Short mmCIF file of C-alpha atoms in Angstrom, two decimals:
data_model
loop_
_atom_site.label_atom_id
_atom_site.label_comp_id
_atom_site.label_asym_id
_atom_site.label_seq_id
_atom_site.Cartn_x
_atom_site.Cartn_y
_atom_site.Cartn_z
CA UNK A 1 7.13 18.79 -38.69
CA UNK A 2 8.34 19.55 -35.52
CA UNK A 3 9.64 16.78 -33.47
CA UNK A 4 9.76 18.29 -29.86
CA UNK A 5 7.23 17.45 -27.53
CA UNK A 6 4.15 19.65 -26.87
CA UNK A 7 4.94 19.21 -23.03
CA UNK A 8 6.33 16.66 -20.80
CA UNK A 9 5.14 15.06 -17.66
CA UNK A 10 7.64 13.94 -15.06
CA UNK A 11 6.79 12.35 -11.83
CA UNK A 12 7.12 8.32 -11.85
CA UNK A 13 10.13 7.19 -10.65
CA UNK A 14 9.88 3.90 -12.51
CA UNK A 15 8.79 2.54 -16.05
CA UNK A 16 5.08 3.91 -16.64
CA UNK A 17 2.97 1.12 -17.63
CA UNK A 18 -0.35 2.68 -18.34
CA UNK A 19 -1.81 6.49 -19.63
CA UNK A 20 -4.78 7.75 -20.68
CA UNK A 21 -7.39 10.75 -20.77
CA UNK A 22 -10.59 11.29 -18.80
CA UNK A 23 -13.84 12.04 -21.39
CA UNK A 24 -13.29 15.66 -22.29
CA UNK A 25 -9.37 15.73 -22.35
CA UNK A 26 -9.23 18.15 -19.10
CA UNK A 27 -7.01 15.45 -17.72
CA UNK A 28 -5.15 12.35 -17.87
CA UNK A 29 -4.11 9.52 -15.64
CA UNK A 30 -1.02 7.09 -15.53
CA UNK A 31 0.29 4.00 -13.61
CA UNK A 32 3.67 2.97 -12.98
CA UNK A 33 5.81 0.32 -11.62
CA UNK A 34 6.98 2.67 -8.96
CA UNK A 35 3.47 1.82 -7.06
CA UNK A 36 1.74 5.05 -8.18
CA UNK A 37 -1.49 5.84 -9.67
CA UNK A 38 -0.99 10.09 -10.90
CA UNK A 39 -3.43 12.09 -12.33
CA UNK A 40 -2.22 15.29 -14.15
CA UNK A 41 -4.23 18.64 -15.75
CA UNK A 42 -3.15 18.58 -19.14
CA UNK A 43 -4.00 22.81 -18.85
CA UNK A 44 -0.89 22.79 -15.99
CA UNK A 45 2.59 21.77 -15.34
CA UNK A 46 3.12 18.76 -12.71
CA UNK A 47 1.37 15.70 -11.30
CA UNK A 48 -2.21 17.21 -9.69
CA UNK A 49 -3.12 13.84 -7.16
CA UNK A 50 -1.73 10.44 -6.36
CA UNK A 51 -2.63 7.56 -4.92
CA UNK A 52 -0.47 4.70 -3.50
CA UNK A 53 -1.26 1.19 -4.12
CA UNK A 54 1.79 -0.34 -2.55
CA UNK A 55 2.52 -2.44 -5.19
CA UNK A 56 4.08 -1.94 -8.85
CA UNK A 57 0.98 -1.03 -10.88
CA UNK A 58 0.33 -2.50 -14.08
CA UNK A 59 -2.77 -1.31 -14.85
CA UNK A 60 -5.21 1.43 -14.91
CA UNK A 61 -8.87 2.25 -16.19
CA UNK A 62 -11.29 5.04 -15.90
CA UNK A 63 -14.05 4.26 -15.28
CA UNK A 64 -17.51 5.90 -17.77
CA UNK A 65 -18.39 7.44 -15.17
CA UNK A 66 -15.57 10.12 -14.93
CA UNK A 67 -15.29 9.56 -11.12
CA UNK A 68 -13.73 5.97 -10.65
CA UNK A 69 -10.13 5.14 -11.09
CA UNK A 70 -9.89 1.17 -11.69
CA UNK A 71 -5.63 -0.33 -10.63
CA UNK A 72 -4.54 -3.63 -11.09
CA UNK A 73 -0.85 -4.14 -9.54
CA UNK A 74 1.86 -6.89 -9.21
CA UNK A 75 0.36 -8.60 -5.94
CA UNK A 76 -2.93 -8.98 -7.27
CA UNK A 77 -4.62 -6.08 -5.92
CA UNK A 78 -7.51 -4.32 -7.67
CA UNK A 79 -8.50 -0.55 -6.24
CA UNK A 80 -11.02 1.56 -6.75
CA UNK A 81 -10.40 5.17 -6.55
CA UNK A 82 -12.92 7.76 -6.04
CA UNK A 83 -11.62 10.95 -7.81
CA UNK A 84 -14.39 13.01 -5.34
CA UNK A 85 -13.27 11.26 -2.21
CA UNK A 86 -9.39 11.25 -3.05
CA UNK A 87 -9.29 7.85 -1.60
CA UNK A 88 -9.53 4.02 -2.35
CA UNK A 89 -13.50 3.21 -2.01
CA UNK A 90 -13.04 -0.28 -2.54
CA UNK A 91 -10.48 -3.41 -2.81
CA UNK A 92 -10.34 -7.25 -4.49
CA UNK A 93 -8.18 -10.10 -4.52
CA UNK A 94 -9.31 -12.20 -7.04
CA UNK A 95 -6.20 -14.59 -6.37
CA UNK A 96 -3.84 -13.64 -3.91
CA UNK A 97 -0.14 -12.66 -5.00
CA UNK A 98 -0.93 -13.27 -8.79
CA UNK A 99 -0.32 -9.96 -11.06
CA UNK A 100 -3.01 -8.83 -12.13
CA UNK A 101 -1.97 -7.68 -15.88
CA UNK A 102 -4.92 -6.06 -17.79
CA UNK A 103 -8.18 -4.09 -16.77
CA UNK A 104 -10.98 -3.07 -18.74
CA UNK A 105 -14.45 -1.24 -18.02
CA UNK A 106 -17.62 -1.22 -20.69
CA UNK A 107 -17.92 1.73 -21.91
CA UNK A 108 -21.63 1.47 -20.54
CA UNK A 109 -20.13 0.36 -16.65
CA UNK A 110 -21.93 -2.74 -16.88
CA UNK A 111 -19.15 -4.96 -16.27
CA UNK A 112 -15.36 -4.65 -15.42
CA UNK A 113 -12.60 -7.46 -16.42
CA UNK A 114 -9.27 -8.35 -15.02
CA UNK A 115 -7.02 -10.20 -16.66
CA UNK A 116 -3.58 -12.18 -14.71
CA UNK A 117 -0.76 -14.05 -14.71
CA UNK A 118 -2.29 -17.41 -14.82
CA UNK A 119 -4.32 -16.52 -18.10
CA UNK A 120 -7.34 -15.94 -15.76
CA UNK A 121 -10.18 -12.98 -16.56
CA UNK A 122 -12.03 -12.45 -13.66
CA UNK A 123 -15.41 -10.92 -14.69
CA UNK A 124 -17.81 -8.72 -12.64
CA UNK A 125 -21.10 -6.97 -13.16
CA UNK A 126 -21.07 -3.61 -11.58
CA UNK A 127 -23.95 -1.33 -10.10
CA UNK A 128 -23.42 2.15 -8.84
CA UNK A 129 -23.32 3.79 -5.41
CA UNK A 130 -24.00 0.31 -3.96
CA UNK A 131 -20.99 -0.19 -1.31
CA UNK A 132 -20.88 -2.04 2.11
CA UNK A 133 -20.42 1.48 3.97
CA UNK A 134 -17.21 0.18 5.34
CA UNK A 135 -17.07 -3.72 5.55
CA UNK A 136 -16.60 -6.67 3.74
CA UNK A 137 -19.55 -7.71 1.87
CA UNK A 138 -20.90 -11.35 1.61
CA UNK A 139 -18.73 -11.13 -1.76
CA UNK A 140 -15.52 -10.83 -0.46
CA UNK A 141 -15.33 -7.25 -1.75
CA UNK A 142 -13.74 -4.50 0.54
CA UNK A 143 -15.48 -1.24 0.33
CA UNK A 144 -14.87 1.97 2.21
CA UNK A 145 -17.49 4.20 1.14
CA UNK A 146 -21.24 3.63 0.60
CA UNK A 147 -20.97 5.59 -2.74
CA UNK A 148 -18.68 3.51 -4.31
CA UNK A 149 -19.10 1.06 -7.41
CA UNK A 150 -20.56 -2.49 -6.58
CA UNK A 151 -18.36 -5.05 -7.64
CA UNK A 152 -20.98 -8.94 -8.02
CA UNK A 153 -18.34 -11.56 -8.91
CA UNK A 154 -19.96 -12.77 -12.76
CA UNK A 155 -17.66 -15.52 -14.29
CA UNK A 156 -13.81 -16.63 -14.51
CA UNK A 157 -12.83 -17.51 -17.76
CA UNK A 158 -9.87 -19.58 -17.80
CA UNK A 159 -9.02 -17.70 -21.04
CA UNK A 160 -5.52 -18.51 -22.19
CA UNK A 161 -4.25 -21.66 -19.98
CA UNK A 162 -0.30 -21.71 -19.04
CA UNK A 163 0.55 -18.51 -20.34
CA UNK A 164 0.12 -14.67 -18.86
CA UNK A 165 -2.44 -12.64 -20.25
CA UNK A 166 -1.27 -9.31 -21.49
CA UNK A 167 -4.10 -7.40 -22.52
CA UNK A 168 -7.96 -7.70 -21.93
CA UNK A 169 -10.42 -5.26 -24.17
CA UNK A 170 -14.53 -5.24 -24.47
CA UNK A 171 -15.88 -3.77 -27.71
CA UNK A 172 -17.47 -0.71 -27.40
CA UNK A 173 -20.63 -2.32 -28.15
CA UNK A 174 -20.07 -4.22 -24.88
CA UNK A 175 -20.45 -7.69 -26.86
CA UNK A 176 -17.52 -9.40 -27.08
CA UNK A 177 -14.52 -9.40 -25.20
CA UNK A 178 -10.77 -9.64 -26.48
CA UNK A 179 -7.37 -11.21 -24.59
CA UNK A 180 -4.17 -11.47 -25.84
CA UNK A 181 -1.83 -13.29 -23.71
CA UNK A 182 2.34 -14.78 -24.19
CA UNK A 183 0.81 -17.87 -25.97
CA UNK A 184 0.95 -15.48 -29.37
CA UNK A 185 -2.75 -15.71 -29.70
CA UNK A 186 -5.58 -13.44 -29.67
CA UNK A 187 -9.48 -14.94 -28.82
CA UNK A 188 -12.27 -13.37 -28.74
CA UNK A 189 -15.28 -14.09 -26.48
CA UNK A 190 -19.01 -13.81 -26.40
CA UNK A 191 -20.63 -11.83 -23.36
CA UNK A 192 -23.92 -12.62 -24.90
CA UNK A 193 -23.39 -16.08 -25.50
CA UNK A 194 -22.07 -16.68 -21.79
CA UNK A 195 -18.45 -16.02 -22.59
CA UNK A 196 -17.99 -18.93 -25.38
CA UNK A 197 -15.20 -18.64 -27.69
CA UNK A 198 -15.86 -16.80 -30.34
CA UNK A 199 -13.16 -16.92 -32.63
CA UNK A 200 -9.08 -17.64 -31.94
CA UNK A 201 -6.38 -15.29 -33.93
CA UNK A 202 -3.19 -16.50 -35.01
CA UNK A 203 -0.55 -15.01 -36.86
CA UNK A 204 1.57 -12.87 -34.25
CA UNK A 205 5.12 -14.62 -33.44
CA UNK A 206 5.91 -12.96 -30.26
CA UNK A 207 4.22 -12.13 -27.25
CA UNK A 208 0.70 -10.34 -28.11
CA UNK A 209 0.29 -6.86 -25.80
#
C-alpha cells in the first residue's frame, strides 16, 4: 500500500473542525477554528471560495440541495451560505454567545438541527426560496436574499442537561434523531413521536463525538 497522500489541501490557519463532499464528489467543503468556511475542487490545487463567519467555526453542513452551506461557530452564530450568491443569505442566534457545536440537515431538507453548549438542539422546519428579501422576519431570522432557505423555529429539546453536546445526526430516513454529548451518553429521539426519547446508549467512558 502506499501511504502518501493522494493530494493535500492547505489553507486554514487553525485546527479544521469539519470536511466533507458535495453530492457528486466535484467538491468538498471544510470549517475551521480560524473563522473560515473553504470550499475546494477536488479536480484542482488550492482553496476555490471562502466565506468569513467571524467566529471560530465548529461546524458545517451542506445542505440536499447542493446550493446551501449550513455554519455553526463559537458565538452562537448559524449562517447560511448561498454557493450561487457567494454570500451569507441568512443568520440565527438561537442563544446568544453559546457555541453552537453540531449541525445537521435531513437528507430530504425538511428540517435542520443545531446542537450547543448547554446540551440544547434547536430544531427547525425548513421551506425553500422563502426569505424576508432583506429583513428580519416575525421569527427572528435574518435573511438577505429572497431565495434563500426558510428557517420556522419547530422545537428545543433540552437533550442532554449540564453537559455540551458534541454531535447531532438524523437518520437518513429522517425519523429519528441522534446526540451525543460530554455526559458519555448517546439518545436517540423520535421526530415522529414529537421528539420523545427513544432509547438512551451507554457504554462509552469518555466524551462521545
Amino acid at each position: 500500500s502506499n501511504p502518501q497522500a493522494v493530494t493535500t489541501y492547505e489553507g486554514h490557519t487553525s485546527n479544521v473542525t469539519s470536511v466533507g463532499f458535495q453530492r457528486d464528489g466535484a467538491w468538498m467543503y471544510t470549517s475551521s477554528e480560524d473563522g473560515t468556511v473553504k470550499i475546494w475542487d477536488v479536480r484542482a490545487p488550492g482553496c476555490q471560495r471562502e466565506y468569513e463567519s467571524r467566529a471560530a467555526v465548529n461546524t458545517v453542513a451542506l445542505h440536499p440541495n447542493q446550493s446551501e452551506l449550513i455554519s455553526g461557530d463559537q458565538n452562537g452564530n448559524i449562517r447560511v451560505w448561498d454557493l450561487t450568491a457567494g454570500a451569507c443569505s441568512c443568520e440565527l442566534v438561537p442563544e446568544v454567545g453559546c457555541a453552537v457545536r453540531s449541525l445537521a440537515v435531513a437528507s430530504d431538507g425538511s428540517l435542520a438541527v443545531a446542537a450547543n453548549s448547554r446540551g440544547v438542539c434547536y430544531v427547525w422546519r425548513l421551506t425553500p426560496g422563502a426569505g424576508a428579501g432583506g429583513g428580519p422576519s416575525p421569527n427572528g431570522v435574518q435573511t438577505t436574499t429572497t431565495n434563500s432557505t426558510h428557517f420556522e423555529p419547530l422545537h428545543k429539546l433540552v437533550a442532554h442537561p449540564d453537559a455540551y453536546i458534541l454531535k447531532c445526526l438524523i437518520s437518513p430516513d429522517v425519523r429519528t434523531l441522534a446526540t451525543a454529548g460530554s455526559d458519555k451518553v448517546v439518545r436517540l429521539w423520535s421526530l415522529e413521536n414529537h421528539f420523545a426519547l427513544d432509547s438512551e446508549l451507554v457504554g462509552h467512558s469518555k466524551w462521545v463525538w
